[in-house]
Amino acid sequence: MAIQIKTLEQMKIMRKAGLLVGQTLELLRDSIKVGMRTDALDAIAAASIKRGGGTSNFKGYHGFPATICVSINDEIVHGIPGDRVIEDGDVVSIDCGAIIDGWHGDAAISIGVGNVDPADQKMMDVCDESMWRGIAAGATGARLSDIGHAIEDYIKSQGKYGILQEYGGHGIGTEMHQEPHVLNFGRRGFGPILTEGFVLAIEPMITRGTHKTKVMADNWTVISTDNSRGAHFENSYCLLPDGKAFVLTAPDGGKERLGALGVEISTLL
Ligand code: MG
Ligand code: MG
């Protein structure tokens, strides 16, 4: 399938979906606490998306039974919310998506709950920053593989982490997962030139150990094979007619974090 190039008007609608996802994740960050069941987080997300005029794109996706993915500790992505209770020091990764007027938003955060191991906190900070570096590298006129190169380069500069290889970012628009696939590693200078109308979800997934993963018996939850803890951060961003980027799922459009990397965001959205 070809890459779906979006018009300014379409990206304006995608901002609505993205902002709802970003705000829902902020609400979940504010709500999460030790002793809470993960399905309580799912209920909060479902209510937030409904209140914001959206629908869930995760629920029913290839049969996925919930509104968000909740993945704890050695679970890296695609965990199913349920009766598991969040414990002190857990690393909780939450992936959330929503649709407004047929256009999709998709983002994820990892949260350390309670007394967090500093090594876990550093892993989360590294993963988060690598996502922003990937977006900054893909801001204007770059080639697709420059994103993965920037992500890998930064992660490797920060210590020994496993970068998941079977999972990556993606185009997003009238479907949650579109072409192109976005690797979180690799050499720069390959793939399509990133121009106006590209919308990409950038989502590095790392562990404190191996990059190798397996899928659990529930056919969804992805865990590290050495049971090392993992982190996952995701934002969806677009390239606008003024040649600048805007992060659709960040409440501030990416102004602060991209600004810190010397990248000015678009004012068109
Ligand atoms: Mg996601
Ligand atoms: Mg995604």
mmCIF file of C-alpha atoms and ligand atoms in Angstrom:
data_model
loop_
_atom_site.group_PDB
_atom_site.id
_atom_site.type_symbol
_atom_site.label_atom_id
_atom_site.label_comp_id
_atom_site.label_asym_id
_atom_site.label_seq_id
_atom_site.Cartn_x
_atom_site.Cartn_y
_atom_site.Cartn_z
ATOM 1 C CA MET A 1 0.000 0.000 0.000
ATOM 2 C CA ALA A 2 1.237 3.505 -0.803
ATOM 3 C CA ILE A 3 1.985 6.060 1.892
ATOM 4 C CA GLN A 4 -1.139 8.114 2.647
ATOM 5 C CA ILE A 5 -0.268 11.807 2.282
ATOM 6 C CA LYS A 6 -2.558 14.029 4.346
ATOM 7 C CA THR A 7 -3.912 17.493 3.567
ATOM 8 C CA LEU A 8 -3.774 20.332 6.072
ATOM 9 C CA GLU A 9 -7.497 19.891 6.754
ATOM 10 C CA GLN A 10 -7.023 16.177 7.437
ATOM 11 C CA MET A 11 -4.113 16.888 9.774
ATOM 12 C CA LYS A 12 -6.326 19.348 11.651
ATOM 13 C CA ILE A 13 -8.767 16.510 12.340
ATOM 14 C CA MET A 14 -5.883 14.225 13.290
ATOM 15 C CA ARG A 15 -4.843 16.839 15.865
ATOM 16 C CA LYS A 16 -8.236 16.416 17.543
ATOM 17 C CA ALA A 17 -7.732 12.656 17.799
ATOM 18 C CA GLY A 18 -4.089 13.059 18.838
ATOM 19 C CA LEU A 19 -4.851 15.639 21.505
ATOM 20 C CA LEU A 20 -7.562 13.421 22.970
ATOM 21 C CA VAL A 21 -5.064 10.563 23.185
ATOM 22 C CA GLY A 22 -2.426 12.839 24.751
ATOM 23 C CA GLN A 23 -4.874 14.200 27.299
ATOM 24 C CA THR A 24 -6.104 10.704 28.133
ATOM 25 C CA LEU A 25 -2.529 9.575 28.807
ATOM 26 C CA GLU A 26 -1.985 12.606 31.067
ATOM 27 C CA LEU A 27 -5.138 11.675 32.967
ATOM 28 C CA LEU A 28 -3.866 8.103 33.343
ATOM 29 C CA ARG A 29 -0.488 9.383 34.588
ATOM 30 C CA ASP A 30 -2.309 11.469 37.205
ATOM 31 C CA SER A 31 -4.602 8.581 38.202
ATOM 32 C CA ILE A 32 -2.220 5.636 38.456
ATOM 33 C CA LYS A 33 -1.247 4.442 41.903
ATOM 34 C CA VAL A 34 -0.036 1.451 43.857
ATOM 35 C CA GLY A 35 -2.860 -1.011 44.590
ATOM 36 C CA MET A 36 -4.876 -0.149 41.516
ATOM 37 C CA ARG A 37 -6.053 -2.838 39.108
ATOM 38 C CA THR A 38 -5.055 -2.350 35.486
ATOM 39 C CA ASP A 39 -8.641 -2.657 34.309
ATOM 40 C CA ALA A 40 -9.428 0.457 36.389
ATOM 41 C CA LEU A 41 -6.976 2.349 34.168
ATOM 42 C CA ASP A 42 -8.760 0.938 31.149
ATOM 43 C CA ALA A 43 -12.105 2.233 32.438
ATOM 44 C CA ILE A 44 -10.621 5.717 32.973
ATOM 45 C CA ALA A 45 -9.280 5.725 29.409
ATOM 46 C CA ALA A 46 -12.572 4.524 27.934
ATOM 47 C CA ALA A 47 -14.505 7.258 29.761
ATOM 48 C CA SER A 48 -12.005 9.939 28.706
ATOM 49 C CA ILE A 49 -12.159 8.960 25.036
ATOM 50 C CA LYS A 50 -15.955 8.885 25.135
ATOM 51 C CA ARG A 51 -16.092 12.296 26.848
ATOM 52 C CA GLY A 52 -13.793 13.717 24.184
ATOM 53 C CA GLY A 53 -16.064 12.572 21.365
ATOM 54 C CA GLY A 54 -13.798 9.759 20.190
ATOM 55 C CA THR A 55 -13.966 6.022 19.848
ATOM 56 C CA SER A 56 -11.315 3.448 20.680
ATOM 57 C CA ASN A 57 -9.229 2.080 17.850
ATOM 58 C CA PHE A 58 -7.642 -0.589 20.048
ATOM 59 C CA LYS A 59 -10.864 -2.260 21.188
ATOM 60 C CA GLY A 60 -11.654 -5.015 18.704
ATOM 61 C CA TYR A 61 -8.404 -4.488 16.752
ATOM 62 C CA HIS A 62 -7.647 -8.064 15.638
ATOM 63 C CA GLY A 63 -9.815 -8.997 18.620
ATOM 64 C CA PHE A 64 -7.962 -6.921 21.270
ATOM 65 C CA PRO A 65 -10.406 -6.789 24.213
ATOM 66 C CA ALA A 66 -9.632 -3.386 25.801
ATOM 67 C CA THR A 67 -9.237 0.367 25.233
ATOM 68 C CA ILE A 68 -5.569 0.567 26.248
ATOM 69 C CA CYS A 69 -2.607 -1.765 26.451
ATOM 70 C CA VAL A 70 -1.096 -1.993 29.942
ATOM 71 C CA SER A 71 2.286 -3.709 30.114
ATOM 72 C CA ILE A 72 4.101 -4.084 33.435
ATOM 73 C CA ASN A 73 7.852 -4.581 34.055
ATOM 74 C CA ASP A 74 9.092 -7.372 31.745
ATOM 75 C CA GLU A 75 5.965 -6.950 29.656
ATOM 76 C CA ILE A 76 7.037 -4.428 27.040
ATOM 77 C CA VAL A 77 3.939 -3.877 24.879
ATOM 78 C CA HIS A 78 0.418 -5.167 24.116
ATOM 79 C CA GLY A 79 -0.483 -6.218 27.678
ATOM 80 C CA ILE A 80 -4.205 -6.708 28.308
ATOM 81 C CA PRO A 81 -5.742 -4.799 31.259
ATOM 82 C CA GLY A 82 -7.356 -7.043 33.874
ATOM 83 C CA ASP A 83 -7.196 -7.945 37.552
ATOM 84 C CA ARG A 84 -3.432 -7.472 37.950
ATOM 85 C CA VAL A 85 -2.718 -5.026 40.763
ATOM 86 C CA ILE A 86 -0.010 -2.375 40.347
ATOM 87 C CA GLU A 87 2.771 -2.755 42.921
ATOM 88 C CA ASP A 88 5.282 -0.317 44.371
ATOM 89 C CA GLY A 89 8.149 0.242 41.947
ATOM 90 C CA ASP A 90 6.360 -1.168 38.892
ATOM 91 C CA VAL A 91 7.156 0.170 35.448
ATOM 92 C CA VAL A 92 3.794 0.513 33.727
ATOM 93 C CA SER A 93 3.656 1.124 29.983
ATOM 94 C CA ILE A 94 0.350 2.383 28.642
ATOM 95 C CA ASP A 95 -0.479 2.539 24.944
ATOM 96 C CA CYS A 96 -3.626 4.437 23.959
ATOM 97 C CA GLY A 97 -5.415 5.317 20.747
ATOM 98 C CA ALA A 98 -8.584 7.044 19.587
ATOM 99 C CA ILE A 99 -10.498 7.861 16.424
ATOM 100 C CA ILE A 100 -12.275 11.154 15.712
ATOM 101 C CA ASP A 101 -14.186 11.606 12.436
ATOM 102 C CA GLY A 102 -12.422 8.585 10.969
ATOM 103 C CA TRP A 103 -8.875 9.760 11.767
ATOM 104 C CA HIS A 104 -6.621 7.975 14.243
ATOM 105 C CA GLY A 105 -4.356 9.027 17.116
ATOM 106 C CA ASP A 106 -1.808 6.724 18.802
ATOM 107 C CA ALA A 107 0.625 7.368 21.670
ATOM 108 C CA ALA A 108 2.216 5.629 24.641
ATOM 109 C CA ILE A 109 4.042 6.380 27.879
ATOM 110 C CA SER A 110 5.854 4.403 30.557
ATOM 111 C CA ILE A 111 5.301 5.415 34.170
ATOM 112 C CA GLY A 112 7.263 4.423 37.253
ATOM 113 C CA VAL A 113 4.826 3.962 40.145
ATOM 114 C CA GLY A 114 5.771 4.605 43.763
ATOM 115 C CA ASN A 115 9.414 4.056 44.723
ATOM 116 C CA VAL A 116 11.064 3.592 41.357
ATOM 117 C CA ASP A 117 14.462 1.933 40.879
ATOM 118 C CA PRO A 118 16.748 4.685 39.522
ATOM 119 C CA ALA A 119 17.927 2.292 36.789
ATOM 120 C CA ASP A 120 14.303 1.831 35.688
ATOM 121 C CA GLN A 121 13.789 5.596 35.735
ATOM 122 C CA LYS A 122 16.879 6.089 33.606
ATOM 123 C CA MET A 123 15.646 3.465 31.115
ATOM 124 C CA MET A 124 12.314 5.312 30.821
ATOM 125 C CA ASP A 125 14.048 8.676 30.418
ATOM 126 C CA VAL A 126 16.346 7.250 27.728
ATOM 127 C CA CYS A 127 13.419 5.721 25.835
ATOM 128 C CA ASP A 128 11.403 8.956 26.062
ATOM 129 C CA GLU A 129 14.299 11.138 24.904
ATOM 130 C CA SER A 130 15.131 8.737 22.059
ATOM 131 C CA MET A 131 11.557 9.165 20.774
ATOM 132 C CA TRP A 132 11.960 12.962 20.732
ATOM 133 C CA ARG A 133 15.335 12.644 19.010
ATOM 134 C CA GLY A 134 13.718 10.415 16.394
ATOM 135 C CA ILE A 135 10.971 12.966 15.765
ATOM 136 C CA ALA A 136 13.523 15.793 15.612
ATOM 137 C CA ALA A 137 15.581 13.817 13.082
ATOM 138 C CA GLY A 138 12.456 13.272 10.978
ATOM 139 C CA ALA A 139 11.230 16.847 11.160
ATOM 140 C CA THR A 140 11.923 18.186 7.683
ATOM 141 C CA GLY A 141 13.424 16.889 4.470
ATOM 142 C CA ALA A 142 15.048 13.914 6.160
ATOM 143 C CA ARG A 143 14.900 10.352 4.946
ATOM 144 C CA LEU A 144 12.806 7.811 6.802
ATOM 145 C CA SER A 145 15.758 5.818 8.140
ATOM 146 C CA ASP A 146 17.231 8.959 9.732
ATOM 147 C CA ILE A 147 14.592 8.557 12.453
ATOM 148 C CA GLY A 148 15.643 5.058 13.491
ATOM 149 C CA HIS A 149 19.287 6.021 13.256
ATOM 150 C CA ALA A 150 18.781 8.937 15.657
ATOM 151 C CA ILE A 151 16.812 6.740 18.084
ATOM 152 C CA GLU A 152 19.432 3.978 18.136
ATOM 153 C CA ASP A 153 22.340 6.400 18.260
ATOM 154 C CA TYR A 154 20.965 8.139 21.344
ATOM 155 C CA ILE A 155 20.014 4.915 23.162
ATOM 156 C CA LYS A 156 23.459 3.412 22.553
ATOM 157 C CA SER A 157 25.102 6.587 23.884
ATOM 158 C CA GLN A 158 23.258 6.133 27.184
ATOM 159 C CA GLY A 159 24.148 2.565 28.128
ATOM 160 C CA LYS A 160 23.421 -1.062 27.355
ATOM 161 C CA TYR A 161 19.792 -1.397 26.395
ATOM 162 C CA GLY A 162 18.018 -3.883 24.165
ATOM 163 C CA ILE A 163 16.121 -2.205 21.331
ATOM 164 C CA LEU A 164 13.164 -4.296 20.187
ATOM 165 C CA GLN A 165 13.498 -5.195 16.523
ATOM 166 C CA GLU A 166 10.237 -6.950 15.640
ATOM 167 C CA TYR A 167 8.152 -3.894 16.537
ATOM 168 C CA GLY A 168 8.404 -0.286 15.422
ATOM 169 C CA GLY A 169 6.660 2.891 14.398
ATOM 170 C CA HIS A 170 4.295 3.342 11.493
ATOM 171 C CA GLY A 171 2.315 5.646 9.292
ATOM 172 C CA ILE A 172 -1.071 6.606 10.740
ATOM 173 C CA GLY A 173 -4.178 8.204 9.253
ATOM 174 C CA THR A 174 -7.501 6.624 8.305
ATOM 175 C CA GLU A 175 -6.109 3.416 9.781
ATOM 176 C CA MET A 176 -4.012 3.104 12.928
ATOM 177 C CA HIS A 177 -1.249 1.178 11.165
ATOM 178 C CA GLN A 178 -0.203 2.322 7.718
ATOM 179 C CA GLU A 179 2.904 2.307 5.573
ATOM 180 C CA PRO A 180 5.716 2.987 6.153
ATOM 181 C CA HIS A 181 7.083 0.835 8.951
ATOM 182 C CA VAL A 182 9.522 2.894 11.043
ATOM 183 C CA LEU A 183 12.498 1.009 12.456
ATOM 184 C CA ASN A 184 13.996 2.097 15.775
ATOM 185 C CA PHE A 185 17.535 1.405 14.549
ATOM 186 C CA GLY A 186 19.579 1.414 11.390
ATOM 187 C CA ARG A 187 21.690 3.508 9.067
ATOM 188 C CA ARG A 188 20.708 6.978 7.968
ATOM 189 C CA GLY A 189 19.976 8.092 4.421
ATOM 190 C CA PHE A 190 17.507 5.423 3.303
ATOM 191 C CA GLY A 191 13.811 5.330 2.494
ATOM 192 C CA PRO A 192 11.425 8.030 1.336
ATOM 193 C CA ILE A 193 12.154 11.718 1.863
ATOM 194 C CA LEU A 194 9.862 13.030 4.591
ATOM 195 C CA THR A 195 7.757 15.837 3.177
ATOM 196 C CA GLU A 196 4.506 17.714 3.771
ATOM 197 C CA GLY A 197 1.594 15.431 4.579
ATOM 198 C CA PHE A 198 3.566 12.633 6.225
ATOM 199 C CA VAL A 199 2.123 11.496 9.547
ATOM 200 C CA LEU A 200 4.177 8.997 11.520
ATOM 201 C CA ALA A 201 3.888 7.318 14.918
ATOM 202 C CA ILE A 202 7.371 7.052 16.451
ATOM 203 C CA GLU A 203 7.639 4.438 19.193
ATOM 204 C CA PRO A 204 10.926 3.110 20.556
ATOM 205 C CA MET A 205 10.683 0.058 22.830
ATOM 206 C CA ILE A 206 13.721 -0.855 24.927
ATOM 207 C CA THR A 207 14.717 -3.126 27.788
ATOM 208 C CA ARG A 208 17.469 -3.139 30.389
ATOM 209 C CA GLY A 209 18.598 -6.447 28.901
ATOM 210 C CA THR A 210 17.928 -8.308 25.696
ATOM 211 C CA HIS A 211 16.178 -7.054 22.563
ATOM 212 C CA LYS A 212 14.601 -10.496 22.198
ATOM 213 C CA THR A 213 10.929 -10.945 22.982
ATOM 214 C CA LYS A 214 8.233 -13.584 23.004
ATOM 215 C CA VAL A 215 4.454 -13.435 22.987
ATOM 216 C CA MET A 216 2.703 -14.885 26.027
ATOM 217 C CA ALA A 217 -0.086 -17.471 25.999
ATOM 218 C CA ASP A 218 -2.747 -14.752 25.793
ATOM 219 C CA ASN A 219 -1.451 -14.166 22.225
ATOM 220 C CA TRP A 220 -0.931 -10.465 22.921
ATOM 221 C CA THR A 221 1.475 -9.627 25.728
ATOM 222 C CA VAL A 222 5.049 -9.178 24.508
ATOM 223 C CA ILE A 223 7.684 -9.912 27.171
ATOM 224 C CA SER A 224 11.476 -9.834 27.150
ATOM 225 C CA THR A 225 12.957 -13.328 26.984
ATOM 226 C CA ASP A 226 15.353 -12.559 29.866
ATOM 227 C CA ASN A 227 12.561 -10.940 31.933
ATOM 228 C CA SER A 228 14.378 -7.614 31.940
ATOM 229 C CA ARG A 229 12.167 -4.599 32.402
ATOM 230 C CA GLY A 230 11.170 -2.494 29.431
ATOM 231 C CA ALA A 231 9.888 0.928 28.438
ATOM 232 C CA HIS A 232 7.790 2.216 25.550
ATOM 233 C CA PHE A 233 7.131 5.795 24.477
ATOM 234 C CA GLU A 234 5.148 6.873 21.433
ATOM 235 C CA ASN A 235 3.968 10.071 19.804
ATOM 236 C CA SER A 236 2.407 10.709 16.396
ATOM 237 C CA TYR A 237 3.685 13.721 14.462
ATOM 238 C CA CYS A 238 2.979 15.338 11.112
ATOM 239 C CA LEU A 239 4.788 17.505 8.586
ATOM 240 C CA LEU A 240 2.911 20.637 7.575
ATOM 241 C CA PRO A 241 2.914 22.916 4.499
ATOM 242 C CA ASP A 242 5.266 25.392 6.243
ATOM 243 C CA GLY A 243 7.922 22.661 6.292
ATOM 244 C CA LYS A 244 7.685 22.215 10.042
ATOM 245 C CA ALA A 245 6.642 19.363 12.286
ATOM 246 C CA PHE A 246 3.872 19.226 14.873
ATOM 247 C CA VAL A 247 3.403 16.473 17.424
ATOM 248 C CA LEU A 248 -0.275 15.580 17.219
ATOM 249 C CA THR A 249 -0.397 13.577 20.461
ATOM 250 C CA ALA A 250 1.553 16.040 22.631
ATOM 251 C CA PRO A 251 -0.685 18.590 24.372
ATOM 252 C CA ASP A 252 1.836 21.374 23.514
ATOM 253 C CA GLY A 253 2.448 20.044 19.994
ATOM 254 C CA GLY A 254 6.007 19.172 20.939
ATOM 255 C CA LYS A 255 7.007 22.807 21.496
ATOM 256 C CA GLU A 256 9.041 22.190 24.657
ATOM 257 C CA ARG A 257 10.793 18.895 23.874
ATOM 258 C CA LEU A 258 11.489 19.591 20.188
ATOM 259 C CA GLY A 259 12.465 23.159 21.078
ATOM 260 C CA ALA A 260 15.097 21.767 23.468
ATOM 261 C CA LEU A 261 16.544 19.922 20.448
ATOM 262 C CA GLY A 262 16.566 23.058 18.330
ATOM 263 C CA VAL A 263 13.482 22.167 16.283
ATOM 264 C CA GLU A 264 10.743 24.759 15.981
ATOM 265 C CA ILE A 265 7.187 23.405 15.635
ATOM 266 C CA SER A 266 4.606 24.519 13.089
ATOM 267 C CA THR A 267 2.005 27.104 14.045
ATOM 268 C CA LEU A 268 -0.499 25.857 11.442
ATOM 269 C CA LEU A 269 -2.334 23.544 13.861
HETATM 270 MG MG MG B 1 0.477 2.828 20.208
HETATM 271 MG MG MG B 2 1.689 2.760 17.294
#
